[in-house]
PDB file of C-alpha atoms in Angstrom:
ATOM      1  CA  UNK V  22      -6.700  -3.542   5.251  1.00 96.00           C
ATOM      2  CA  UNK V  23      -5.960  -0.141   5.537  1.00 96.00           C
ATOM      3  CA  UNK V  24      -3.745   1.253   2.777  1.00 98.00           C
ATOM      4  CA  UNK V  25      -1.736   4.676   2.398  1.00 98.00           C
ATOM      5  CA  UNK V  26      -1.308   5.550  -1.043  1.00 98.00           C
ATOM      6  CA  UNK V  27       1.282   7.777  -2.329  1.00 98.00           C
ATOM      7  CA  UNK V  28       2.318   9.243  -5.858  1.00 98.00           C
ATOM      8  CA  UNK V  29       5.831   9.112  -5.945  1.00 98.00           C
ATOM      9  CA  UNK V  30       8.605  10.375  -8.522  1.00 98.00           C
ATOM     10  CA  UNK V  31      10.305   7.411  -7.174  1.00 98.00           C
ATOM     11  CA  UNK V  32      10.576   5.503  -4.139  1.00 98.00           C
ATOM     12  CA  UNK V  33      12.921   2.387  -2.644  1.00 98.00           C
ATOM     13  CA  UNK V  34      12.976   0.513  -0.017  1.00 98.00           C
ATOM     14  CA  UNK V  35      16.232  -0.393   1.641  1.00 98.00           C
ATOM     15  CA  UNK V  36      17.285  -3.551   3.935  1.00 97.00           C
ATOM     16  CA  UNK V  37      20.559  -3.717   5.879  1.00 96.00           C
ATOM     17  CA  UNK V  38      22.045  -1.558   3.855  1.00 96.00           C
ATOM     18  CA  UNK V  39      20.700  -2.949   0.193  1.00 97.00           C
ATOM     19  CA  UNK V  40      18.153  -1.841  -1.816  1.00 98.00           C
ATOM     20  CA  UNK V  41      15.937  -4.625  -2.084  1.00 97.00           C
ATOM     21  CA  UNK V  42      12.670  -3.100  -4.336  1.00 98.00           C
ATOM     22  CA  UNK V  43      13.223   0.709  -6.474  1.00 98.00           C
ATOM     23  CA  UNK V  44      10.859   2.249  -8.923  1.00 98.00           C
ATOM     24  CA  UNK V  45      10.428   5.598 -10.596  1.00 98.00           C
ATOM     25  CA  UNK V  46       6.677   7.139 -11.888  1.00 98.00           C
ATOM     26  CA  UNK V  47       4.406   5.031  -9.800  1.00 98.00           C
ATOM     27  CA  UNK V  48       2.479   3.814  -6.415  1.00 98.00           C
ATOM     28  CA  UNK V  49       4.278   3.519  -3.289  1.00 98.00           C
ATOM     29  CA  UNK V  50       1.174   1.450  -0.690  1.00 98.00           C
ATOM     30  CA  UNK V  51       1.820   1.330   3.074  1.00 98.00           C
ATOM     31  CA  UNK V  52      -0.693  -1.430   3.649  1.00 97.00           C
ATOM     32  CA  UNK V  53      -1.637  -2.681   6.887  1.00 96.00           C
ATOM     33  CA  UNK V  54      -3.740  -5.923   7.948  1.00 97.00           C
ATOM     34  CA  UNK V  55      -6.050  -7.038  10.550  1.00 95.00           C
ATOM     35  CA  UNK V  56      -7.959 -10.467  11.699  1.00 94.00           C
ATOM     36  CA  UNK V  57     -11.072  -9.819   9.795  1.00 94.00           C
ATOM     37  CA  UNK V  58      -9.196  -9.192   6.351  1.00 96.00           C
ATOM     38  CA  UNK V  59      -9.454 -11.461   3.821  1.00 96.00           C
ATOM     39  CA  UNK V  60      -9.509 -12.122   0.123  1.00 97.00           C
ATOM     40  CA  UNK V  61     -12.221 -10.039  -0.222  1.00 97.00           C
ATOM     41  CA  UNK V  62     -10.328  -7.211   0.809  1.00 97.00           C
ATOM     42  CA  UNK V  63      -7.606  -7.921  -1.217  1.00 98.00           C
ATOM     43  CA  UNK V  64      -9.602  -8.173  -4.803  1.00 98.00           C
ATOM     44  CA  UNK V  65     -11.714  -4.966  -3.809  1.00 98.00           C
ATOM     45  CA  UNK V  66      -8.416  -2.708  -2.705  1.00 98.00           C
ATOM     46  CA  UNK V  67      -6.213  -3.699  -5.057  1.00 98.00           C
ATOM     47  CA  UNK V  68      -8.872  -3.169  -8.030  1.00 98.00           C
ATOM     48  CA  UNK V  69      -9.127   0.278  -5.924  1.00 97.00           C
ATOM     49  CA  UNK V  70      -5.619   1.199  -6.699  1.00 98.00           C
ATOM     50  CA  UNK V  71      -4.787  -0.306  -9.614  1.00 98.00           C
ATOM     51  CA  UNK V  72      -7.924   1.896 -10.987  1.00 98.00           C
ATOM     52  CA  UNK V  73      -7.651   5.178  -8.962  1.00 98.00           C
ATOM     53  CA  UNK V  74      -7.492   8.387 -11.133  1.00 98.00           C
ATOM     54  CA  UNK V  75      -4.653  10.388  -9.533  1.00 98.00           C
ATOM     55  CA  UNK V  76      -2.244  10.712 -12.501  1.00 98.00           C
ATOM     56  CA  UNK V  77      -2.046  13.957 -14.696  1.00 96.00           C
ATOM     57  CA  UNK V  78      -3.529  13.667 -18.292  1.00 96.00           C
ATOM     58  CA  UNK V  79      -2.979  16.019 -20.794  1.00 96.00           C
ATOM     59  CA  UNK V  80      -4.283  19.249 -19.248  1.00 96.00           C
ATOM     60  CA  UNK V  81      -2.526  18.082 -15.634  1.00 92.00           C
ATOM     61  CA  UNK V  82      -6.100  16.513 -14.084  1.00 95.00           C
ATOM     62  CA  UNK V  83      -5.820  13.922 -11.781  1.00 97.00           C
ATOM     63  CA  UNK V  84      -7.712  11.640 -14.348  1.00 97.00           C
ATOM     64  CA  UNK V  85      -4.924   8.578 -15.640  1.00 98.00           C
ATOM     65  CA  UNK V  86      -4.475   5.507 -13.356  1.00 98.00           C
ATOM     66  CA  UNK V  87      -1.127   3.772 -12.232  1.00 98.00           C
ATOM     67  CA  UNK V  88      -2.454   1.309 -15.269  1.00 98.00           C
ATOM     68  CA  UNK V  89      -2.518   3.951 -17.523  1.00 98.00           C
ATOM     69  CA  UNK V  90       0.988   5.552 -16.642  1.00 98.00           C
ATOM     70  CA  UNK V  91       2.740   2.105 -16.965  1.00 98.00           C
ATOM     71  CA  UNK V  92       3.232   2.636 -13.452  1.00 98.00           C
ATOM     72  CA  UNK V  93       5.174   0.740 -11.124  1.00 98.00           C
ATOM     73  CA  UNK V  94       4.089  -0.125  -7.323  1.00 98.00           C
ATOM     74  CA  UNK V  95       5.946  -1.200  -4.318  1.00 98.00           C
ATOM     75  CA  UNK V  96       3.786  -2.627  -1.035  1.00 98.00           C
ATOM     76  CA  UNK V  97       5.458  -2.337   2.263  1.00 97.00           C
ATOM     77  CA  UNK V  98       3.706  -3.592   4.866  1.00 95.00           C
ATOM     78  CA  UNK V  99       3.141  -2.030   8.118  1.00 92.00           C
ATOM     79  CA  UNK V 100       1.468  -2.930  11.425  1.00 92.00           C
ATOM     80  CA  UNK V 101       1.308   0.905  12.718  1.00 87.00           C
ATOM     81  CA  UNK V 102      -1.278   1.861  10.469  1.00 91.00           C
ATOM     82  CA  UNK V 103      -3.749  -0.195  13.236  1.00 86.00           C
ATOM     83  CA  UNK V 104      -2.183   1.865  15.482  1.00 85.00           C
ATOM     84  CA  UNK V 105      -4.713   3.361  18.394  1.00 87.00           C
ATOM     85  CA  UNK V 106      -4.316   6.441  20.538  1.00 89.00           C
ATOM     86  CA  UNK V 107      -7.242   6.592  22.013  1.00 88.00           C
ATOM     87  CA  UNK V 108      -5.938   6.170  25.478  1.00 89.00           C
ATOM     88  CA  UNK V 109      -2.281   7.030  26.466  1.00 88.00           C
ATOM     89  CA  UNK V 110       0.631   8.247  24.375  1.00 92.00           C
ATOM     90  CA  UNK V 111       2.013   4.984  23.563  1.00 90.00           C
ATOM     91  CA  UNK V 112      -0.385   3.774  20.609  1.00 88.00           C
ATOM     92  CA  UNK V 113      -1.589   0.208  20.636  1.00 87.00           C
ATOM     93  CA  UNK V 114      -1.436  -2.354  17.809  1.00 89.00           C
ATOM     94  CA  UNK V 115      -3.521  -4.968  19.354  1.00 84.00           C
ATOM     95  CA  UNK V 116      -5.781  -5.056  16.291  1.00 87.00           C
ATOM     96  CA  UNK V 117      -2.616  -5.695  13.792  1.00 90.00           C
ATOM     97  CA  UNK V 118      -2.294  -8.996  12.750  1.00 92.00           C
ATOM     98  CA  UNK V 119       0.748 -11.107  13.828  1.00 93.00           C
ATOM     99  CA  UNK V 120       2.760 -12.760  11.192  1.00 93.00           C
ATOM    100  CA  UNK V 121       1.352 -16.088  10.811  1.00 95.00           C
ATOM    101  CA  UNK V 122      -2.258 -14.487  10.084  1.00 95.00           C
ATOM    102  CA  UNK V 123      -0.173 -10.942   8.388  1.00 95.00           C
ATOM    103  CA  UNK V 124       1.836 -13.031   5.969  1.00 96.00           C
ATOM    104  CA  UNK V 125      -0.206 -14.756   3.267  1.00 97.00           C
ATOM    105  CA  UNK V 126      -2.623 -11.531   3.688  1.00 97.00           C
ATOM    106  CA  UNK V 127       0.324  -9.355   2.496  1.00 97.00           C
ATOM    107  CA  UNK V 128       1.779 -11.988   0.377  1.00 97.00           C
ATOM    108  CA  UNK V 129      -1.531 -12.748  -1.348  1.00 98.00           C
ATOM    109  CA  UNK V 130      -2.193  -9.200  -1.972  1.00 98.00           C
ATOM    110  CA  UNK V 131       1.450  -8.339  -3.793  1.00 98.00           C
ATOM    111  CA  UNK V 132       0.861 -11.294  -6.057  1.00 98.00           C
ATOM    112  CA  UNK V 133      -2.765 -10.390  -6.881  1.00 98.00           C
ATOM    113  CA  UNK V 134      -1.512  -6.534  -6.825  1.00 98.00           C
ATOM    114  CA  UNK V 135       1.040  -7.639  -9.418  1.00 98.00           C
ATOM    115  CA  UNK V 136      -1.455  -9.789 -11.717  1.00 98.00           C
ATOM    116  CA  UNK V 137      -3.577  -6.592 -12.322  1.00 97.00           C
ATOM    117  CA  UNK V 138      -0.890  -4.228 -13.406  1.00 97.00           C
ATOM    118  CA  UNK V 139       0.853  -7.825 -15.757  1.00 97.00           C
ATOM    119  CA  UNK V 140       4.335  -7.014 -13.951  1.00 97.00           C
ATOM    120  CA  UNK V 141       6.472  -7.391 -10.822  1.00 97.00           C
ATOM    121  CA  UNK V 142       5.497  -5.483  -7.498  1.00 98.00           C
ATOM    122  CA  UNK V 143       8.196  -4.255  -5.290  1.00 98.00           C
ATOM    123  CA  UNK V 144       7.716  -5.685  -1.570  1.00 97.00           C
ATOM    124  CA  UNK V 145       9.381  -4.434   1.943  1.00 93.00           C
ATOM    125  CA  UNK V 146      10.461  -7.412   3.875  1.00 93.00           C
ATOM    126  CA  UNK V 147       8.148  -8.346   6.245  1.00 89.00           C
ATOM    127  CA  UNK V 148       9.020  -7.637   9.869  1.00 87.00           C
ATOM    128  CA  UNK V 149      12.150  -6.136   8.969  1.00 92.00           C
ATOM    129  CA  UNK V 150      13.568  -2.972  10.008  1.00 94.00           C
ATOM    130  CA  UNK V 151      13.383  -1.616   6.481  1.00 96.00           C
ATOM    131  CA  UNK V 152      14.216   2.292   5.708  1.00 97.00           C
ATOM    132  CA  UNK V 153      11.355   3.846   2.647  1.00 98.00           C
ATOM    133  CA  UNK V 154      12.722   6.539   0.749  1.00 98.00           C
ATOM    134  CA  UNK V 155       9.824   7.976  -1.819  1.00 98.00           C
ATOM    135  CA  UNK V 156       9.625  11.371  -3.525  1.00 98.00           C
ATOM    136  CA  UNK V 157       5.590  12.465  -2.595  1.00 97.00           C
ATOM    137  CA  UNK V 158       4.760  12.969  -6.641  1.00 97.00           C
ATOM    138  CA  UNK V 159       2.506  16.516  -5.292  1.00 94.00           C
ATOM    139  CA  UNK V 160       1.719  15.805  -2.699  1.00 95.00           C
ATOM    140  CA  UNK V 161      -0.700  12.938  -3.403  1.00 97.00           C
ATOM    141  CA  UNK V 162      -1.628  11.002  -0.792  1.00 97.00           C
ATOM    142  CA  UNK V 163      -5.054   8.644   0.037  1.00 97.00           C
ATOM    143  CA  UNK V 164      -5.863   6.488   2.819  1.00 97.00           C
ATOM    144  CA  UNK V 165      -8.306   4.259   2.488  1.00 97.00           C
ATOM    145  CA  UNK V 166      -9.882   1.114   4.620  1.00 96.00           C
ATOM    146  CA  UNK V 167     -11.837  -1.822   3.261  1.00 96.00           C
ATOM    147  CA  UNK V 168     -13.856  -1.047   6.506  1.00 92.00           C
ATOM    148  CA  UNK V 169     -15.254   1.856   4.288  1.00 89.00           C
ATOM    149  CA  UNK V 170     -16.127   0.986   1.290  1.00 78.00           C
ATOM    150  CA  UNK V 171     -19.683   2.291   1.260  1.00 69.00           C
TER     151      UNK V 171
END
C-alpha cells in the first residue's frame, strides 16, 4: 500500500461538477493499492497517518497529529501511485490492483481510518474521473509505502 499524504488548509473532490468531499484543515491522502496488500497494511498505515506529527504546535514546530488538531481527512484511491517507469515513456500500472481487489481494501481503509479519527472520512469515487483541489499547507507532503516499514 502506497500513500502520498498532504497537509492541507482545505481540499475537495469533485465528480461530474459536484463536490462530493470537502474539508478544511487536515490531510489529503492519495492511496495506491496492490494485490499483496491486506489488513495488516491497512492497520499499520492508518495508525501511522492518524499519528503523524506534521501539524505545528504553539512554537510552530511540527509536533501535532491530525488527531491533535481535530483535523479532517479525505482518502482518494489513486492507482497511478504504483506506476512503473523504468522502461520507455509510458508508465505501466501492472502492479496496481484491479477493482475487484482494490475496492474492498480501499473501503476498509476508509472505515478503519474513520474509526481511528472518531469521525467521518471524505472519499473520492473509485474509478471516477475526479478533480482534486487542495491548498497544500507548508507545503508538507509525505510518502509512505507499507512495504518499507523497516
